[in-house]
Tab-separated table of C-alpha atoms and ligand atoms in Angstrom:
chain	number	residue	atom	x	y	z
A	1	ALA	CA	172.239	333.211	233.262
A	2	LYS	CA	173.098	336.602	231.764
A	3	GLU	CA	173.996	334.924	228.563
A	4	LEU	CA	170.630	333.180	228.575
A	5	GLY	CA	168.770	336.477	229.136
A	6	ARG	CA	170.472	338.149	226.234
A	7	ASN	CA	169.660	335.197	224.137
A	8	ARG	CA	165.983	335.381	225.105
A	9	SER	CA	165.628	339.053	224.286
A	10	TYR	CA	167.319	338.468	220.994
A	11	GLN	CA	164.844	335.706	220.303
A	12	TYR	CA	161.997	337.975	221.279
A	13	GLU	CA	163.057	340.732	218.885
A	14	ARG	CA	163.561	338.180	216.266
A	15	GLN	CA	160.022	336.846	216.745
A	16	LEU	CA	158.619	340.352	216.599
A	17	THR	CA	160.297	341.254	213.325
A	18	ASP	CA	159.407	337.830	212.036
A	19	SER	CA	155.736	338.422	212.721
A	20	ILE	CA	155.700	341.852	211.085
A	21	HIS	CA	157.612	340.452	208.191
A	22	SER	CA	155.324	337.479	207.983
A	23	ARG	CA	152.240	339.658	207.758
A	24	MET	CA	153.721	341.658	204.923
A	25	SER	CA	155.000	338.672	203.078
A	26	LEU	CA	151.724	336.846	203.589
A	27	GLU	CA	150.007	339.664	201.726
A	28	GLN	CA	152.512	339.375	198.882
A	29	ASP	CA	152.096	335.618	198.927
A	30	LEU	CA	148.347	336.058	198.679
A	31	ARG	CA	148.832	338.043	195.510
A	32	SER	CA	151.081	335.474	193.890
A	33	ALA	CA	148.785	332.698	195.133
A	34	MET	CA	146.024	334.243	193.016
A	35	GLU	CA	148.265	334.360	189.971
A	36	THR	CA	149.634	330.860	190.344
A	37	ARG	CA	146.283	329.345	191.351
A	38	GLN	CA	147.311	327.952	194.693
A	39	PHE	CA	143.817	328.046	196.171
A	40	THR	CA	141.501	325.091	196.289
A	41	LEU	CA	138.070	324.414	197.657
A	42	ALA	CA	136.919	321.941	200.261
A	43	PHE	CA	133.284	320.885	200.416
A	44	GLN	CA	131.255	320.009	203.468
A	45	PRO	CA	127.917	318.240	203.019
A	46	GLN	CA	124.648	319.325	204.636
A	47	PHE	CA	122.046	316.705	205.409
A	48	LYS	CA	118.347	316.818	205.772
A	49	LEU	CA	117.701	314.978	209.000
A	50	GLY	CA	117.704	311.218	208.562
A	51	SER	CA	119.076	311.223	205.008
A	52	LEU	CA	122.421	309.679	204.090
A	53	GLN	CA	122.481	311.595	200.829
A	54	PRO	CA	123.564	315.232	201.174
A	55	LEU	CA	121.379	317.608	199.191
A	56	ARG	CA	123.511	320.645	199.886
A	57	ALA	CA	127.206	321.362	200.252
A	58	GLU	CA	129.160	324.376	201.462
A	59	ALA	CA	132.314	325.424	199.613
A	60	LEU	CA	135.190	326.415	201.916
A	61	LEU	CA	138.361	328.069	200.707
A	62	ARG	CA	141.723	326.351	201.283
A	63	TRP	CA	145.218	327.718	200.826
A	64	PRO	CA	147.966	325.133	200.811
A	65	HIS	CA	150.890	327.537	201.075
A	66	PRO	CA	153.981	326.160	199.306
A	67	ALA	CA	156.281	326.868	202.276
A	68	ARG	CA	154.021	327.171	205.309
A	69	GLY	CA	151.561	324.420	204.702
A	70	MET	CA	147.811	324.863	205.039
A	71	ILE	CA	146.823	328.356	206.176
A	72	SER	CA	143.397	328.773	207.773
A	73	PRO	CA	140.876	331.029	206.038
A	74	LEU	CA	140.427	332.676	209.430
A	75	GLU	CA	143.977	333.961	208.966
A	76	PHE	CA	144.050	334.957	205.302
A	77	ILE	CA	140.456	336.075	204.606
A	78	PRO	CA	140.828	339.197	206.801
A	79	LEU	CA	144.004	340.020	204.892
A	80	ALA	CA	142.243	339.483	201.581
A	81	GLU	CA	139.489	341.803	202.813
A	82	THR	CA	141.709	344.697	203.891
A	83	SER	CA	143.787	344.440	200.733
A	84	GLY	CA	140.730	344.276	198.477
A	85	MET	CA	141.849	340.964	197.019
A	86	ILE	CA	138.721	339.288	198.355
A	87	ILE	CA	136.792	340.698	195.385
A	88	GLU	CA	138.757	338.716	192.825
A	89	LEU	CA	139.203	335.750	195.147
A	90	GLY	CA	135.493	335.708	195.934
A	91	TYR	CA	134.536	335.514	192.246
A	92	TRP	CA	137.073	332.729	191.792
A	93	VAL	CA	135.436	330.812	194.661
A	94	LEU	CA	131.982	331.349	193.201
A	95	ARG	CA	132.958	330.255	189.697
A	96	SER	CA	134.894	327.215	190.916
A	97	ALA	CA	132.174	326.077	193.323
A	98	CYS	CA	129.495	326.375	190.619
A	99	GLN	CA	131.640	324.483	188.099
A	100	GLN	CA	132.227	321.698	190.610
A	101	PHE	CA	128.507	321.479	191.334
A	102	LEU	CA	127.714	321.185	187.612
A	103	PHE	CA	130.345	318.484	187.206
A	104	TRP	CA	128.973	316.479	190.139
A	105	ARG	CA	125.475	316.643	188.761
A	106	GLU	CA	126.713	315.394	185.401
A	107	GLN	CA	128.349	312.532	187.249
A	108	GLY	CA	125.058	311.729	188.923
A	109	LEU	CA	125.259	313.229	192.415
A	110	ARG	CA	121.825	314.385	193.537
A	111	LEU	CA	122.874	317.728	195.004
A	112	GLU	CA	120.295	320.507	195.024
A	113	LYS	CA	122.343	323.492	196.220
A	114	ILE	CA	125.855	324.737	196.564
A	115	ALA	CA	126.518	327.277	199.337
A	116	VAL	CA	129.228	329.897	198.899
A	117	ASN	CA	130.498	332.315	201.552
A	118	VAL	CA	130.440	336.003	200.724
A	119	SER	CA	132.382	338.632	202.640
A	120	PRO	CA	130.612	341.980	203.255
A	121	VAL	CA	133.470	343.665	201.364
A	122	GLN	CA	132.433	341.840	198.194
A	123	ILE	CA	129.005	343.417	198.014
A	124	ASN	CA	129.706	346.524	195.959
A	125	SER	CA	127.608	348.168	193.255
A	126	SER	CA	128.629	345.658	190.568
A	127	PHE	CA	128.245	342.528	192.708
A	128	ALA	CA	124.825	341.361	191.523
A	129	ASN	CA	125.586	341.980	187.849
A	130	THR	CA	128.902	340.161	188.047
A	131	VAL	CA	127.381	337.171	189.847
A	132	ALA	CA	124.566	337.057	187.299
A	133	ASP	CA	127.126	337.146	184.466
A	134	ILE	CA	129.112	334.282	185.949
A	135	LEU	CA	125.985	332.149	186.365
A	136	GLN	CA	124.929	332.877	182.822
A	137	GLN	CA	128.357	332.049	181.392
A	138	LEU	CA	128.252	328.713	183.195
A	139	ASN	CA	124.656	328.055	182.266
A	140	PHE	CA	124.024	327.640	185.987
A	141	ASP	CA	120.456	327.766	187.310
A	142	PRO	CA	120.447	330.517	190.002
A	143	HIS	CA	118.177	328.343	192.169
A	144	TRP	CA	121.141	326.031	192.710
A	145	LEU	CA	123.106	328.774	194.444
A	146	GLU	CA	122.988	329.827	198.084
A	147	LEU	CA	125.081	332.774	199.240
A	148	GLU	CA	126.036	332.897	202.921
A	149	VAL	CA	126.351	336.400	204.312
A	150	THR	CA	126.995	337.693	207.806
A	151	GLU	CA	124.450	338.861	210.299
A	152	GLY	CA	126.341	342.160	210.595
A	153	LEU	CA	125.810	342.875	206.915
A	154	MET	CA	122.090	342.275	207.281
A	155	MET	CA	121.928	344.511	210.339
A	156	SER	CA	123.807	347.399	208.756
A	157	GLY	CA	121.333	347.061	205.895
A	158	THR	CA	122.316	349.874	203.559
A	159	THR	CA	120.009	350.284	200.546
A	160	GLU	CA	122.946	349.445	198.286
A	161	VAL	CA	123.372	346.074	199.969
A	162	SER	CA	119.686	345.248	199.930
A	163	GLN	CA	119.404	346.256	196.264
A	164	GLN	CA	122.229	343.917	195.332
A	165	ILE	CA	120.656	341.092	197.303
A	166	GLU	CA	117.166	341.712	195.935
A	167	GLN	CA	118.465	341.719	192.377
A	168	LEU	CA	119.948	338.253	192.854
A	169	ARG	CA	116.959	336.937	194.780
A	170	ALA	CA	114.765	337.964	191.876
A	171	LEU	CA	116.825	335.566	189.734
A	172	GLY	CA	116.307	332.772	192.262
A	173	VAL	CA	119.553	332.921	194.260
A	174	GLU	CA	118.951	332.004	197.894
A	175	PHE	CA	120.528	333.902	200.800
A	176	ALA	CA	121.538	332.533	204.186
A	177	ILE	CA	122.686	334.288	207.335
A	178	ASP	CA	125.868	332.623	208.534
A	179	ASP	CA	126.827	332.265	212.218
A	180	PHE	CA	123.326	333.321	213.194
A	181	GLY	CA	122.906	334.377	216.807
A	182	THR	CA	126.361	335.879	217.245
A	183	GLY	CA	125.611	339.261	215.708
A	184	TYR	CA	123.132	340.704	218.209
A	185	SER	CA	120.323	341.096	215.718
A	186	SER	CA	116.945	340.890	217.339
A	187	LEU	CA	114.782	338.026	216.242
A	188	SER	CA	112.058	340.515	215.351
A	189	LYS	CA	114.301	342.014	212.667
A	190	LEU	CA	114.390	338.689	210.901
A	191	LYS	CA	111.039	339.342	209.304
A	192	SER	CA	112.444	342.158	207.212
A	193	MET	CA	115.719	340.492	206.237
A	194	PRO	CA	115.932	339.294	202.625
A	195	VAL	CA	117.018	335.741	203.477
A	196	SER	CA	115.446	332.309	203.523
A	197	VAL	CA	118.036	330.295	205.459
A	198	LEU	CA	119.522	330.697	208.946
A	199	LYS	CA	122.684	328.908	209.926
A	200	ILE	CA	122.833	328.552	213.698
A	201	ASP	CA	126.337	329.313	214.852
A	202	GLN	CA	128.337	326.372	216.109
A	203	SER	CA	129.031	328.075	219.431
A	204	PHE	CA	125.377	327.460	220.398
A	205	VAL	CA	125.397	323.880	219.190
A	206	ARG	CA	128.583	322.929	221.038
A	207	ASP	CA	127.088	323.121	224.536
A	208	ILE	CA	123.454	322.663	223.665
A	209	ASN	CA	123.141	319.730	226.056
A	210	ASP	CA	125.035	321.330	228.948
A	211	ASP	CA	124.163	324.995	228.826
A	212	ILE	CA	120.505	325.860	229.278
A	213	ASN	CA	121.069	329.321	227.755
A	214	ASP	CA	122.392	327.875	224.536
A	215	PHE	CA	119.546	325.397	224.472
A	216	GLU	CA	116.974	328.167	224.920
A	217	ILE	CA	118.594	330.366	222.264
A	218	VAL	CA	118.509	327.567	219.718
A	219	ARG	CA	114.937	326.754	220.671
A	220	ALA	CA	113.897	330.381	220.156
A	221	ILE	CA	115.708	330.631	216.814
A	222	VAL	CA	114.184	327.426	215.462
A	223	ALA	CA	110.688	328.391	216.603
A	224	MET	CA	110.904	331.903	215.167
A	225	ALA	CA	112.424	330.682	211.915
A	226	GLY	CA	109.666	328.098	211.598
A	227	SER	CA	106.929	330.658	211.963
A	228	LEU	CA	108.591	332.865	209.353
A	229	GLY	CA	108.997	329.969	206.936
A	230	LEU	CA	112.790	330.025	207.032
A	231	THR	CA	115.035	326.984	206.697
A	232	VAL	CA	117.357	326.349	209.638
A	233	VAL	CA	120.751	324.675	209.335
A	234	ALA	CA	122.649	323.733	212.497
A	235	GLU	CA	126.422	324.078	212.172
A	236	GLY	CA	129.106	322.310	214.167
A	237	VAL	CA	127.052	319.198	214.865
A	238	GLU	CA	129.679	316.891	216.324
A	239	THR	CA	127.840	314.201	218.282
A	240	ALA	CA	124.737	312.037	218.253
A	241	ALA	CA	123.603	313.937	221.357
A	242	HIS	CA	123.806	317.241	219.450
A	243	GLU	CA	121.778	315.754	216.649
A	244	SER	CA	119.080	314.334	218.850
A	245	THR	CA	118.545	317.584	220.773
A	246	LEU	CA	118.441	319.593	217.550
A	247	GLN	CA	115.962	317.121	216.134
A	248	ASP	CA	113.754	317.467	219.231
A	249	LEU	CA	113.774	321.239	218.737
A	250	GLY	CA	112.629	320.854	215.140
A	251	CYS	CA	115.842	321.709	213.332
A	252	GLU	CA	115.816	319.973	209.964
A	253	TRP	CA	119.237	320.523	208.412
A	254	MET	CA	122.597	319.435	209.831
A	255	GLN	CA	126.219	320.183	209.054
A	256	GLY	CA	129.226	319.116	211.091
A	257	TYR	CA	132.025	316.698	211.858
A	258	TYR	CA	129.520	314.118	213.111
A	259	TYR	CA	128.564	313.564	209.458
A	260	ALA	CA	131.639	314.713	207.565
A	261	LYS	CA	134.520	317.161	207.616
A	262	PRO	CA	135.085	319.440	204.645
A	263	MET	CA	136.626	317.324	201.880
A	264	ALA	CA	138.435	317.730	198.580
A	265	ALA	CA	136.084	317.463	195.601
A	266	ASP	CA	137.239	313.958	194.607
A	267	GLU	CA	136.826	312.652	198.099
A	268	PHE	CA	133.352	314.157	198.294
A	269	TYR	CA	132.375	312.380	195.121
A	270	GLN	CA	133.810	309.033	196.234
A	271	CYS	CA	131.990	309.371	199.519
A	272	TYR	CA	128.504	310.050	198.157
A	273	ARG	CA	128.297	308.633	194.658
A	274	ASN	CA	126.727	305.367	195.775
A	275	THR	CA	124.704	306.628	198.689
A	276	PRO	CA	121.084	305.488	198.621
A	277	ASP	CA	118.464	308.226	198.498
A	278	ALA	CA	116.616	307.348	201.676
B	301	LIG	P1	132.061	329.337	208.355
B	301	LIG	O1	131.486	329.845	207.088
B	301	LIG	O2	131.249	329.500	209.589
B	301	LIG	O3	132.396	327.823	208.060
B	301	LIG	C1	132.280	326.792	209.003
B	301	LIG	C2	133.636	326.465	209.613
B	301	LIG	O4	133.440	325.490	210.638
B	301	LIG	C3	134.601	325.826	208.627
B	301	LIG	O5	135.926	326.217	209.008
B	301	LIG	C4	134.396	324.345	208.893
B	301	LIG	O6	135.520	323.550	208.531
B	301	LIG	C5	134.185	324.331	210.363
B	301	LIG	N1	133.372	323.197	210.826
B	301	LIG	C6	132.486	322.455	210.134
B	301	LIG	N2	131.919	321.499	210.904
B	301	LIG	C7	132.459	321.636	212.137
B	301	LIG	C8	132.282	320.935	213.388
B	301	LIG	O7	131.494	319.996	213.523
B	301	LIG	N3	133.019	321.389	214.444
B	301	LIG	C9	133.892	322.419	214.343
B	301	LIG	N4	134.565	322.786	215.436
B	301	LIG	N5	134.095	323.115	213.182
B	301	LIG	C10	133.379	322.719	212.089
B	301	LIG	P2	136.967	326.752	207.935
B	301	LIG	O8	136.832	325.960	206.674
B	301	LIG	O9	138.286	326.801	208.618
B	301	LIG	O10	136.481	328.218	207.620
B	301	LIG	C11	136.509	329.216	208.592
B	301	LIG	C12	135.793	330.456	208.137
B	301	LIG	O11	136.487	331.079	207.048
B	301	LIG	C13	134.391	330.190	207.595
B	301	LIG	O12	133.491	330.018	208.658
B	301	LIG	C14	134.157	331.457	206.793
B	301	LIG	O13	133.775	332.507	207.645
B	301	LIG	C15	135.546	331.742	206.252
B	301	LIG	N6	135.613	331.251	204.863
B	301	LIG	C16	135.915	330.005	204.386
B	301	LIG	N7	135.852	329.980	203.039
B	301	LIG	C17	135.477	331.222	202.638
B	301	LIG	C18	135.221	331.833	201.359
B	301	LIG	O14	135.291	331.220	200.289
B	301	LIG	N8	134.866	333.156	201.368
B	301	LIG	C19	134.760	333.877	202.535
B	301	LIG	N9	134.414	335.168	202.453
B	301	LIG	N10	134.957	333.320	203.743
B	301	LIG	C20	135.320	332.013	203.802
B	302	LIG	CA1	129.602	329.653	206.062
B	303	LIG	CA1	129.127	329.537	210.035
B	304	LIG	CA1	132.189	331.431	211.291
């Protein structure tokens, strides 16, 4: 038994140093992943209710680590943010997502928008100019781009941030608030936020049929958004029951596993190239 105890504590120490080590080496790996182009994008379609043809898609970053397998963005994005690497990585995501969108349109997909996630850390004083440059280099119509930002960023609302956003909106870039409802912003503040799309967080959708509070929150968001002329996208739609309740509440756009998981670009194309319009 004593032997076993010693063994356990050894294992524990070992795990501890492993986890410290792994954090450090993950940051190094992130750097070399940039240089050796290990990142890829997955795309998840968004559907206007009742249509089989997705008109929008969200780009989601993927990191197939050579030794550890797929690492979730929830794990490496925070690391990319604290290390500052998210700036370069974020522009890579933007450029790649826009290029893919252009390619799909050439191939005949009827997509209208590509949505790209933007971390608050990315929005510095050169953000709008750099984005505008990238779009120009690609000959990409800014109206095709939607940038998803966090509710927290909108709430903190420094003039720097709103200037950057306004500059891009003036070009036609659309802004969405991601995970809406989780960031404690009051619905009344919505009126003054420089966005045109709200993405209802999946935590409200999950229990919409079982939890009256979630149901009421979604109802309030959809109603308020409607009166302000904002587009609402429900995230995390996983079942027909989710869809039907969201439809009853007047939500028009859907994204979730019920329709499709995020897919590699090729798979996305194969899936939707022959889809009828209606
Ligand atoms: P998000 O922007 O809220 O993206 C939606 C997440 O929900 C994605 O996870 C997606 O795969 C997942 N999802 C989609 N439909 C369903 C569903 O029906 N049920 C459930 N349970 N989940 C669903 P993913 O791809 O792991 O991304 C996680 C988060 O990482 C994203 O959340 C976003 O905050 C961040 N992220 C991903 N790509 C980027 C990026 O390029 N830049 C930045 N800054 N953040 C990113
Ligand atoms: Ca998002
Ligand atoms: Ca979200
Ligand atoms: Ca999220």
